[in-house]
PDB file of C-alpha atoms in Angstrom:
ATOM      1  CA  GLY D  20     -75.957  25.061 -44.235  1.00  0.00           C
ATOM      2  CA  TRP D  21     -78.363  22.796 -46.287  1.00  0.00           C
ATOM      3  CA  PRO D  22     -81.140  23.536 -48.488  1.00  0.00           C
ATOM      4  CA  PRO D  23     -84.517  21.222 -47.934  1.00  0.00           C
ATOM      5  CA  GLU D  24     -83.538  17.456 -49.643  1.00  0.00           C
ATOM      6  CA  PRO D  25     -84.752  14.272 -49.752  1.00  0.00           C
ATOM      7  CA  ALA D  26     -83.479  11.617 -47.121  1.00  0.00           C
ATOM      8  CA  PHE D  27     -80.045  10.824 -47.339  1.00  0.00           C
ATOM      9  CA  SER D  28     -77.921   7.992 -45.488  1.00  0.00           C
ATOM     10  CA  LEU D  29     -75.363   8.973 -43.038  1.00  0.00           C
ATOM     11  CA  THR D  30     -72.717   5.969 -42.830  1.00  0.00           C
ATOM     12  CA  PRO D  31     -69.732   7.158 -40.764  1.00  0.00           C
ATOM     13  CA  GLU D  32     -66.784   4.145 -40.442  1.00  0.00           C
ATOM     14  CA  GLU D  33     -67.139   1.272 -37.853  1.00  0.00           C
ATOM     15  CA  GLU D  34     -64.622   3.147 -35.727  1.00  0.00           C
ATOM     16  CA  SER D  35     -65.515   6.755 -36.122  1.00  0.00           C
ATOM     17  CA  VAL D  36     -68.104   9.491 -35.295  1.00  0.00           C
ATOM     18  CA  GLU D  37     -69.940  12.057 -36.635  1.00  0.00           C
ATOM     19  CA  VAL D  38     -70.816  14.964 -34.801  1.00  0.00           C
ATOM     20  CA  LEU D  39     -73.677  17.213 -36.217  1.00  0.00           C
ATOM     21  CA  PHE D  40     -74.063  20.739 -34.599  1.00  0.00           C
ATOM     22  CA  CYS D  41     -77.675  22.231 -34.952  1.00  0.00           C
ATOM     23  CA  ARG D  42     -77.516  26.114 -35.788  1.00  0.00           C
ATOM     24  CA  GLU D  43     -80.814  26.501 -37.371  1.00  0.00           C
ATOM     25  CA  GLY D  44     -83.831  24.300 -38.660  1.00  0.00           C
ATOM     26  CA  GLU D  45     -84.349  20.539 -37.514  1.00  0.00           C
ATOM     27  CA  ALA D  46     -83.459  17.458 -38.755  1.00  0.00           C
ATOM     28  CA  SER D  47     -85.035  14.468 -38.109  1.00  0.00           C
ATOM     29  CA  LEU D  48     -82.462  10.692 -37.984  1.00  0.00           C
ATOM     30  CA  LYS D  49     -84.258   7.494 -38.239  1.00  0.00           C
ATOM     31  CA  LEU D  50     -81.509   4.833 -37.070  1.00  0.00           C
ATOM     32  CA  ALA D  51     -81.308   1.476 -38.630  1.00  0.00           C
ATOM     33  CA  ALA D  52     -82.824  -0.458 -35.477  1.00  0.00           C
ATOM     34  CA  GLY D  53     -86.051   2.026 -36.120  1.00  0.00           C
ATOM     35  CA  GLN D  54     -85.452   4.596 -33.251  1.00  0.00           C
ATOM     36  CA  ARG D  55     -85.933   7.867 -34.374  1.00  0.00           C
ATOM     37  CA  VAL D  56     -83.998  11.072 -33.225  1.00  0.00           C
ATOM     38  CA  SER D  57     -85.012  14.650 -33.461  1.00  0.00           C
ATOM     39  CA  LEU D  58     -82.310  17.074 -33.868  1.00  0.00           C
ATOM     40  CA  GLY D  59     -83.636  20.769 -33.193  1.00  0.00           C
ATOM     41  CA  PRO D  60     -81.247  23.949 -32.579  1.00  0.00           C
ATOM     42  CA  GLY D  61     -78.757  23.857 -30.324  1.00  0.00           C
ATOM     43  CA  GLN D  62     -78.723  20.274 -29.712  1.00  0.00           C
ATOM     44  CA  VAL D  63     -75.882  18.285 -31.064  1.00  0.00           C
ATOM     45  CA  LEU D  64     -76.088  14.571 -32.486  1.00  0.00           C
ATOM     46  CA  PHE D  65     -73.427  11.641 -31.929  1.00  0.00           C
ATOM     47  CA  LEU D  66     -73.614   9.175 -34.702  1.00  0.00           C
ATOM     48  CA  THR D  67     -71.079   5.821 -34.602  1.00  0.00           C
ATOM     49  CA  GLY D  68     -70.078   3.494 -37.077  1.00  0.00           C
ATOM     50  CA  ARG D  69     -72.674   0.925 -35.473  1.00  0.00           C
ATOM     51  CA  ASP D  70     -75.678   3.503 -36.454  1.00  0.00           C
ATOM     52  CA  ALA D  71     -74.498   3.112 -40.298  1.00  0.00           C
ATOM     53  CA  GLY D  72     -77.273   3.519 -42.811  1.00  0.00           C
ATOM     54  CA  SER D  73     -79.289   5.959 -40.716  1.00  0.00           C
ATOM     55  CA  LEU D  74     -81.494   8.275 -43.057  1.00  0.00           C
ATOM     56  CA  CYS D  75     -81.729  11.821 -42.208  1.00  0.00           C
ATOM     57  CA  ARG D  76     -84.289  14.303 -42.708  1.00  0.00           C
ATOM     58  CA  PHE D  77     -84.189  18.189 -42.863  1.00  0.00           C
ATOM     59  CA  SER D  78     -86.868  20.427 -42.131  1.00  0.00           C
ATOM     60  CA  PRO D  79     -88.224  22.061 -45.192  1.00  0.00           C
ATOM     61  CA  GLU D  80     -86.516  25.318 -43.664  1.00  0.00           C
ATOM     62  CA  TYR D  81     -83.035  26.284 -44.038  1.00  0.00           C
ATOM     63  CA  PHE D  82     -80.801  24.066 -42.194  1.00  0.00           C
ATOM     64  CA  ARG D  83     -77.548  25.545 -40.837  1.00  0.00           C
ATOM     65  CA  GLY D  84     -75.004  23.702 -39.011  1.00  0.00           C
ATOM     66  CA  ILE D  85     -71.744  22.188 -38.665  1.00  0.00           C
ATOM     67  CA  LEU D  86     -70.594  18.090 -39.322  1.00  0.00           C
ATOM     68  CA  VAL D  87     -67.500  16.999 -37.444  1.00  0.00           C
ATOM     69  CA  TRP D  88     -66.188  13.550 -38.433  1.00  0.00           C
ATOM     70  CA  GLU D  89     -63.434  12.205 -36.504  1.00  0.00           C
ATOM     71  CA  LYS D  90     -61.589   8.520 -35.578  1.00  0.00           C
ATOM     72  CA  ILE D  91     -62.660   7.352 -31.864  1.00  0.00           C
ATOM     73  CA  GLY D  92     -59.475   6.125 -31.375  1.00  0.00           C
ATOM     74  CA  ASP D  93     -58.363   9.920 -31.794  1.00  0.00           C
ATOM     75  CA  ILE D  94     -60.752  10.930 -29.453  1.00  0.00           C
ATOM     76  CA  LEU D  95     -60.278   8.759 -26.383  1.00  0.00           C
ATOM     77  CA  ALA D  96     -56.874   9.240 -26.967  1.00  0.00           C
ATOM     78  CA  ALA D  97     -56.824  12.835 -26.633  1.00  0.00           C
ATOM     79  CA  LEU D  98     -59.631  12.284 -23.573  1.00  0.00           C
ATOM     80  CA  THR D  99     -57.310  10.186 -21.832  1.00  0.00           C
ATOM     81  CA  ALA D 100     -54.417  12.436 -22.215  1.00  0.00           C
ATOM     82  CA  LEU D 101     -56.157  15.702 -21.368  1.00  0.00           C
ATOM     83  CA  CYS D 102     -57.453  13.869 -18.442  1.00  0.00           C
ATOM     84  CA  PRO D 103     -56.228  10.053 -17.226  1.00  0.00           C
ATOM     85  CA  GLY D 104     -58.775   7.388 -16.138  1.00  0.00           C
ATOM     86  CA  LEU D 105     -61.824   9.546 -17.984  1.00  0.00           C
ATOM     87  CA  ALA D 106     -61.743   6.935 -21.270  1.00  0.00           C
ATOM     88  CA  GLU D 107     -62.407   4.000 -18.821  1.00  0.00           C
ATOM     89  CA  GLY D 108     -66.014   5.154 -18.197  1.00  0.00           C
ATOM     90  CA  PRO D 109     -68.460   5.585 -21.438  1.00  0.00           C
ATOM     91  CA  SER D 110     -66.592   6.178 -24.564  1.00  0.00           C
ATOM     92  CA  PRO D 111     -68.213   8.029 -27.238  1.00  0.00           C
ATOM     93  CA  LYS D 112     -69.171   4.632 -28.805  1.00  0.00           C
ATOM     94  CA  GLY D 113     -72.165   4.913 -25.838  1.00  0.00           C
ATOM     95  CA  HIS D 114     -73.447   7.971 -27.560  1.00  0.00           C
ATOM     96  CA  GLY D 115     -73.873   6.494 -30.783  1.00  0.00           C
ATOM     97  CA  GLY D 116     -77.655   7.929 -32.240  1.00  0.00           C
ATOM     98  CA  MET D 117     -77.976  10.616 -29.207  1.00  0.00           C
ATOM     99  CA  ALA D 118     -79.067  14.387 -29.477  1.00  0.00           C
ATOM    100  CA  ALA D 119     -77.582  16.292 -26.340  1.00  0.00           C
ATOM    101  CA  ASP D 120     -79.197  19.460 -25.596  1.00  0.00           C
ATOM    102  CA  ALA D 121     -76.555  22.196 -25.198  1.00  0.00           C
ATOM    103  CA  ALA D 122     -78.626  25.700 -26.866  1.00  0.00           C
ATOM    104  CA  LEU D 123     -75.985  27.664 -24.571  1.00  0.00           C
ATOM    105  CA  TRP D 124     -73.140  25.962 -25.381  1.00  0.00           C
ATOM    106  CA  CYS D 125     -73.803  25.572 -29.340  1.00  0.00           C
ATOM    107  CA  GLY D 126     -74.647  29.631 -29.130  1.00  0.00           C
ATOM    108  CA  SER D 127     -70.784  30.294 -27.764  1.00  0.00           C
ATOM    109  CA  MET D 128     -69.595  28.209 -29.877  1.00  0.00           C
ATOM    110  CA  PHE D 129     -71.054  29.730 -33.280  1.00  0.00           C
ATOM    111  CA  HIS D 130     -70.455  32.789 -31.444  1.00  0.00           C
ATOM    112  CA  THR D 131     -66.656  32.474 -31.698  1.00  0.00           C
ATOM    113  CA  LEU D 132     -66.555  30.057 -34.986  1.00  0.00           C
ATOM    114  CA  ASP D 133     -68.092  33.182 -37.064  1.00  0.00           C
ATOM    115  CA  ARG D 134     -64.422  34.969 -35.839  1.00  0.00           C
ATOM    116  CA  LEU D 135     -62.451  32.462 -36.670  1.00  0.00           C
ATOM    117  CA  PRO D 136     -60.317  32.137 -40.368  1.00  0.00           C
ATOM    118  CA  ALA D 137     -61.423  29.622 -42.503  1.00  0.00           C
ATOM    119  CA  GLN D 138     -58.653  27.443 -41.881  1.00  0.00           C
ATOM    120  CA  LYS D 139     -58.968  27.593 -38.204  1.00  0.00           C
ATOM    121  CA  GLN D 140     -62.641  26.332 -37.586  1.00  0.00           C
ATOM    122  CA  GLY D 141     -61.924  23.018 -38.422  1.00  0.00           C
ATOM    123  CA  ASN D 142     -59.555  22.367 -35.452  1.00  0.00           C
ATOM    124  CA  TYR D 143     -61.222  24.967 -33.432  1.00  0.00           C
ATOM    125  CA  CYS D 144     -64.548  22.170 -34.142  1.00  0.00           C
ATOM    126  CA  ALA D 145     -62.781  19.255 -33.250  1.00  0.00           C
ATOM    127  CA  ILE D 146     -61.878  21.038 -29.540  1.00  0.00           C
ATOM    128  CA  LYS D 147     -65.371  21.705 -29.375  1.00  0.00           C
ATOM    129  CA  VAL D 148     -66.356  17.704 -30.243  1.00  0.00           C
ATOM    130  CA  LEU D 149     -63.737  16.664 -27.093  1.00  0.00           C
ATOM    131  CA  GLU D 150     -64.926  19.271 -24.993  1.00  0.00           C
ATOM    132  CA  LEU D 151     -68.678  18.743 -25.348  1.00  0.00           C
ATOM    133  CA  LEU D 152     -67.424  14.682 -25.072  1.00  0.00           C
ATOM    134  CA  TYR D 153     -66.069  15.761 -21.549  1.00  0.00           C
ATOM    135  CA  LEU D 154     -69.519  17.589 -20.368  1.00  0.00           C
ATOM    136  CA  ILE D 155     -71.599  14.203 -21.469  1.00  0.00           C
ATOM    137  CA  HIS D 156     -69.089  11.752 -19.375  1.00  0.00           C
ATOM    138  CA  GLY D 157     -69.392  13.992 -16.549  1.00  0.00           C
ATOM    139  CA  SER D 158     -73.177  14.171 -16.485  1.00  0.00           C
ATOM    140  CA  LYS D 159     -73.881  10.766 -17.315  1.00  0.00           C
ATOM    141  CA  ALA D 160     -71.825   9.778 -14.336  1.00  0.00           C
ATOM    142  CA  SER D 161     -73.670  11.919 -11.930  1.00  0.00           C
ATOM    143  CA  ASP D 162     -77.297  10.061 -13.464  1.00  0.00           C
ATOM    144  CA  GLY D 163     -76.195   6.851 -13.883  1.00  0.00           C
ATOM    145  CA  GLN D 164     -76.853   6.862 -17.998  1.00  0.00           C
ATOM    146  CA  ARG D 165     -80.539   6.097 -17.380  1.00  0.00           C
ATOM    147  CA  LYS D 166     -82.223   4.518 -20.539  1.00  0.00           C
ATOM    148  CA  GLU D 167     -85.559   2.982 -21.002  1.00  0.00           C
ATOM    149  CA  THR D 168     -86.115  -0.049 -23.085  1.00  0.00           C
ATOM    150  CA  GLY D 169     -89.032  -2.257 -23.303  1.00  0.00           C
ATOM    151  CA  TYR D 170     -91.708  -3.883 -26.238  1.00  0.00           C
ATOM    152  CA  TYR D 171     -94.595  -2.185 -26.991  1.00  0.00           C
ATOM    153  CA  ASP D 172     -97.168  -3.785 -28.656  1.00  0.00           C
ATOM    154  CA  PRO D 173     -98.352  -2.330 -32.371  1.00  0.00           C
ATOM    155  CA  ALA D 174    -101.831  -0.412 -30.509  1.00  0.00           C
ATOM    156  CA  GLN D 175     -99.447   1.197 -28.384  1.00  0.00           C
ATOM    157  CA  LEU D 176     -96.846   2.215 -30.609  1.00  0.00           C
ATOM    158  CA  GLN D 177    -100.253   3.454 -33.003  1.00  0.00           C
ATOM    159  CA  ALA D 178    -101.628   5.238 -29.934  1.00  0.00           C
ATOM    160  CA  VAL D 179     -98.532   7.205 -28.732  1.00  0.00           C
ATOM    161  CA  GLN D 180     -97.627   7.940 -32.808  1.00  0.00           C
ATOM    162  CA  GLY D 181    -100.925   9.192 -32.704  1.00  0.00           C
ATOM    163  CA  ALA D 182    -100.453  11.186 -29.696  1.00  0.00           C
ATOM    164  CA  HIS D 183     -97.562  12.642 -31.379  1.00  0.00           C
ATOM    165  CA  ASP D 184     -99.229  13.799 -34.527  1.00  0.00           C
ATOM    166  CA  TYR D 185    -101.882  15.226 -32.462  1.00  0.00           C
ATOM    167  CA  MET D 186     -98.906  17.487 -30.966  1.00  0.00           C
ATOM    168  CA  LEU D 187     -97.771  18.889 -34.056  1.00  0.00           C
ATOM    169  CA  GLU D 188    -101.716  19.694 -35.111  1.00  0.00           C
ATOM    170  CA  HIS D 189    -102.354  21.498 -32.312  1.00  0.00           C
ATOM    171  CA  LEU D 190     -99.254  23.592 -30.702  1.00  0.00           C
ATOM    172  CA  GLU D 191    -101.613  26.626 -29.967  1.00  0.00           C
ATOM    173  CA  GLU D 192    -103.224  24.393 -27.278  1.00  0.00           C
ATOM    174  CA  PRO D 193    -101.969  24.352 -23.545  1.00  0.00           C
ATOM    175  CA  LEU D 194    -101.118  20.327 -23.658  1.00  0.00           C
ATOM    176  CA  THR D 195    -100.489  18.218 -20.575  1.00  0.00           C
ATOM    177  CA  ILE D 196     -99.048  14.474 -20.653  1.00  0.00           C
ATOM    178  CA  PRO D 197    -102.287  13.666 -18.333  1.00  0.00           C
ATOM    179  CA  GLN D 198    -104.680  15.124 -21.305  1.00  0.00           C
ATOM    180  CA  LEU D 199    -102.416  13.650 -24.285  1.00  0.00           C
ATOM    181  CA  ALA D 200    -102.787   9.566 -22.473  1.00  0.00           C
ATOM    182  CA  ALA D 201    -106.488  10.200 -21.773  1.00  0.00           C
ATOM    183  CA  ARG D 202    -107.393  11.461 -25.154  1.00  0.00           C
ATOM    184  CA  PHE D 203    -105.043   8.025 -26.648  1.00  0.00           C
ATOM    185  CA  HIS D 204    -106.066   5.674 -23.956  1.00  0.00           C
ATOM    186  CA  LEU D 205    -102.800   5.256 -22.549  1.00  0.00           C
ATOM    187  CA  SER D 206    -101.268   5.723 -18.919  1.00  0.00           C
ATOM    188  CA  GLY D 207     -98.502   8.770 -18.586  1.00  0.00           C
ATOM    189  CA  THR D 208     -96.293   6.751 -17.777  1.00  0.00           C
ATOM    190  CA  MET D 209     -96.663   4.358 -20.783  1.00  0.00           C
ATOM    191  CA  LEU D 210     -97.180   7.793 -23.407  1.00  0.00           C
ATOM    192  CA  LYS D 211     -93.821   9.123 -21.460  1.00  0.00           C
ATOM    193  CA  THR D 212     -91.561   6.255 -21.701  1.00  0.00           C
ATOM    194  CA  CYS D 213     -92.849   5.067 -25.356  1.00  0.00           C
ATOM    195  CA  PHE D 214     -92.570   8.382 -26.819  1.00  0.00           C
ATOM    196  CA  ARG D 215     -88.787   8.725 -25.646  1.00  0.00           C
ATOM    197  CA  GLN D 216     -88.207   5.489 -27.320  1.00  0.00           C
ATOM    198  CA  ILE D 217     -89.620   6.114 -30.404  1.00  0.00           C
ATOM    199  CA  TYR D 218     -88.819  10.011 -30.909  1.00  0.00           C
ATOM    200  CA  GLY D 219     -85.283   9.684 -28.844  1.00  0.00           C
ATOM    201  CA  GLN D 220     -86.921  12.988 -26.139  1.00  0.00           C
ATOM    202  CA  PRO D 221     -89.443  13.359 -23.639  1.00  0.00           C
ATOM    203  CA  ILE D 222     -92.503  14.302 -24.590  1.00  0.00           C
ATOM    204  CA  HIS D 223     -91.875  17.932 -22.953  1.00  0.00           C
ATOM    205  CA  ARG D 224     -88.961  18.716 -24.491  1.00  0.00           C
ATOM    206  CA  TYR D 225     -89.848  17.626 -27.963  1.00  0.00           C
ATOM    207  CA  LEU D 226     -92.785  19.497 -27.733  1.00  0.00           C
ATOM    208  CA  LEU D 227     -90.372  22.845 -26.543  1.00  0.00           C
ATOM    209  CA  GLU D 228     -88.516  22.468 -29.481  1.00  0.00           C
ATOM    210  CA  GLN D 229     -91.473  21.462 -32.064  1.00  0.00           C
ATOM    211  CA  ARG D 230     -92.899  24.846 -30.837  1.00  0.00           C
ATOM    212  CA  MET D 231     -90.039  27.197 -31.266  1.00  0.00           C
ATOM    213  CA  ILE D 232     -89.436  25.685 -34.519  1.00  0.00           C
ATOM    214  CA  LYS D 233     -92.968  26.898 -35.400  1.00  0.00           C
ATOM    215  CA  ALA D 234     -92.563  30.188 -33.874  1.00  0.00           C
ATOM    216  CA  ALA D 235     -89.427  30.830 -35.816  1.00  0.00           C
ATOM    217  CA  LYS D 236     -91.058  29.915 -39.078  1.00  0.00           C
ATOM    218  CA  LEU D 237     -93.802  32.156 -38.167  1.00  0.00           C
ATOM    219  CA  LEU D 238     -91.344  35.182 -37.389  1.00  0.00           C
ATOM    220  CA  SER D 239     -89.252  34.749 -40.474  1.00  0.00           C
ATOM    221  CA  GLU D 240     -92.247  34.187 -43.225  1.00  0.00           C
ATOM    222  CA  THR D 241     -95.335  36.108 -41.524  1.00  0.00           C
ATOM    223  CA  GLN D 242     -96.716  39.634 -40.626  1.00  0.00           C
ATOM    224  CA  MET D 243     -97.865  38.360 -37.092  1.00  0.00           C
ATOM    225  CA  THR D 244     -96.967  40.389 -34.163  1.00  0.00           C
ATOM    226  CA  VAL D 245     -94.851  38.626 -31.373  1.00  0.00           C
ATOM    227  CA  LEU D 246     -98.166  37.986 -29.233  1.00  0.00           C
ATOM    228  CA  GLN D 247     -99.811  36.489 -32.085  1.00  0.00           C
ATOM    229  CA  VAL D 248     -96.667  34.413 -32.756  1.00  0.00           C
ATOM    230  CA  ALA D 249     -96.783  33.289 -28.980  1.00  0.00           C
ATOM    231  CA  GLU D 250    -100.325  32.236 -29.381  1.00  0.00           C
ATOM    232  CA  ALA D 251     -99.817  30.330 -32.216  1.00  0.00           C
ATOM    233  CA  VAL D 252     -97.539  27.979 -30.323  1.00  0.00           C
ATOM    234  CA  GLY D 253     -99.181  27.387 -26.750  1.00  0.00           C
ATOM    235  CA  TYR D 254     -98.066  30.633 -24.812  1.00  0.00           C
ATOM    236  CA  GLY D 255    -100.429  33.220 -23.055  1.00  0.00           C
ATOM    237  CA  SER D 256     -97.982  36.171 -23.047  1.00  0.00           C
ATOM    238  CA  ALA D 257     -95.334  37.608 -24.693  1.00  0.00           C
ATOM    239  CA  SER D 258     -93.066  37.984 -22.824  1.00  0.00           C
ATOM    240  CA  GLN D 259     -92.898  34.359 -21.206  1.00  0.00           C
ATOM    241  CA  PHE D 260     -92.878  33.278 -25.017  1.00  0.00           C
ATOM    242  CA  SER D 261     -89.843  35.882 -25.588  1.00  0.00           C
ATOM    243  CA  VAL D 262     -87.815  34.366 -22.843  1.00  0.00           C
ATOM    244  CA  THR D 263     -88.169  30.787 -23.866  1.00  0.00           C
ATOM    245  CA  PHE D 264     -87.300  31.504 -27.591  1.00  0.00           C
ATOM    246  CA  LYS D 265     -84.209  33.477 -27.146  1.00  0.00           C
ATOM    247  CA  ALA D 266     -82.956  30.779 -24.779  1.00  0.00           C
ATOM    248  CA  ARG D 267     -83.387  28.500 -27.414  1.00  0.00           C
ATOM    249  CA  TYR D 268     -82.438  30.969 -30.078  1.00  0.00           C
ATOM    250  CA  GLN D 269     -79.815  33.311 -28.495  1.00  0.00           C
ATOM    251  CA  MET D 270     -81.776  36.033 -29.790  1.00  0.00           C
ATOM    252  CA  SER D 271     -85.211  37.503 -29.063  1.00  0.00           C
ATOM    253  CA  PRO D 272     -88.026  37.144 -31.284  1.00  0.00           C
ATOM    254  CA  ALA D 273     -87.574  41.058 -32.752  1.00  0.00           C
ATOM    255  CA  GLN D 274     -83.875  39.745 -33.479  1.00  0.00           C
ATOM    256  CA  TYR D 275     -84.771  36.829 -34.806  1.00  0.00           C
ATOM    257  CA  ARG D 276     -87.138  38.174 -37.420  1.00  0.00           C
ATOM    258  CA  ARG D 277     -84.657  41.148 -38.550  1.00  0.00           C
ATOM    259  CA  ALA D 278     -81.593  38.429 -38.903  1.00  0.00           C
ATOM    260  CA  ALA D 279     -84.027  35.999 -40.842  1.00  0.00           C
ATOM    261  CA  ARG D 280     -85.146  39.261 -43.244  1.00  0.00           C
ATOM    262  CA  LYS D 281     -81.463  40.332 -43.977  1.00  0.00           C
ATOM    263  CA  MET D 282     -80.908  36.610 -44.674  1.00  0.00           C
ATOM    264  CA  SER D 283     -83.857  36.395 -47.353  1.00  0.00           C
ATOM    265  CA  VAL D 284     -82.554  39.628 -48.836  1.00  0.00           C
ATOM    266  CA  SER D 285     -79.312  38.512 -49.277  1.00  0.00           C
ATOM    267  CA  VAL D 286     -80.072  35.190 -51.034  1.00  0.00           C
ATOM    268  CA  GLN D 287     -82.529  37.043 -53.232  1.00  0.00           C
ATOM    269  CA  PHE D 288     -80.000  39.189 -54.631  1.00  0.00           C
ATOM    270  CA  CYS D 289     -77.584  37.092 -56.152  1.00  0.00           C
ATOM    271  CA  PRO D 290     -76.330  39.254 -59.187  1.00  0.00           C
ATOM    272  CA  LYS D 291     -75.645  37.098 -62.516  1.00  0.00           C
ATOM    273  CA  GLN D 292     -72.563  37.060 -63.736  1.00  0.00           C
ATOM    274  CA  ASN D 293     -72.575  38.449 -67.399  1.00  0.00           C
ATOM    275  CA  GLU D 294     -72.691  35.468 -70.023  1.00  0.00           C
ATOM    276  CA  LYS D 295     -70.117  35.768 -72.516  1.00  0.00           C
ATOM    277  CA  SER D 296     -71.108  35.977 -75.886  1.00  0.00           C
ATOM    278  CA  PRO D 297     -70.161  33.272 -78.110  1.00  0.00           C
TER     279      PRO D 297
END
């Protein structure tokens, strides 16, 4: 895990790929080309050498995750050995600067990782990178690997950024794309496509992540009831909120609160070593 830090550069080598698995917290990545990618719990970030110079920031809360570095050549060789012809399609280079949503998959991975001895965790993570690339390759082949591109003038970019900021300030409200588009004088299609190009995610997914991140923070740092937390992030019922929260964090709100408090106590209780007298 990492405590909050200023932005730092991620600079993988030209023929390498870095894979960041997020377990808790949030990271925001600004690529050298200007694209922004957000990473939340249960997501995986792929960054290749061609995206060198990217800046990464962690959220104010504690970030927990695993960073795996691999050579692209080794990955392709392993994929080809496992499934001949697989590497002829999109390679890991095609995933640079992309956050993949794999909440349940990540939950299983971290659960297993916690049970392995330290000397075996590195090899296990490398295997999971190959597995995830295999799964992503299959999904990309099925959906044609769509990717929105386009030009947006400064006024449109400013409007979409305004919609983004408004969302973060009003997470408790029942926000909709038509409502946001009308408020910022955009078409719904323009808002959706431009938002995804700027922030690297569909607007609905991004909104869900921000709500879950805020909910986790409230559960960890306040005495609010689960219903009060649910209402603070736009849910009308505690049951609906709990289902969504558990899908994201692999534990119920009450379980998350207990785990967060237990972690907080363990961090605060750190006996100092006795200093030797000179």
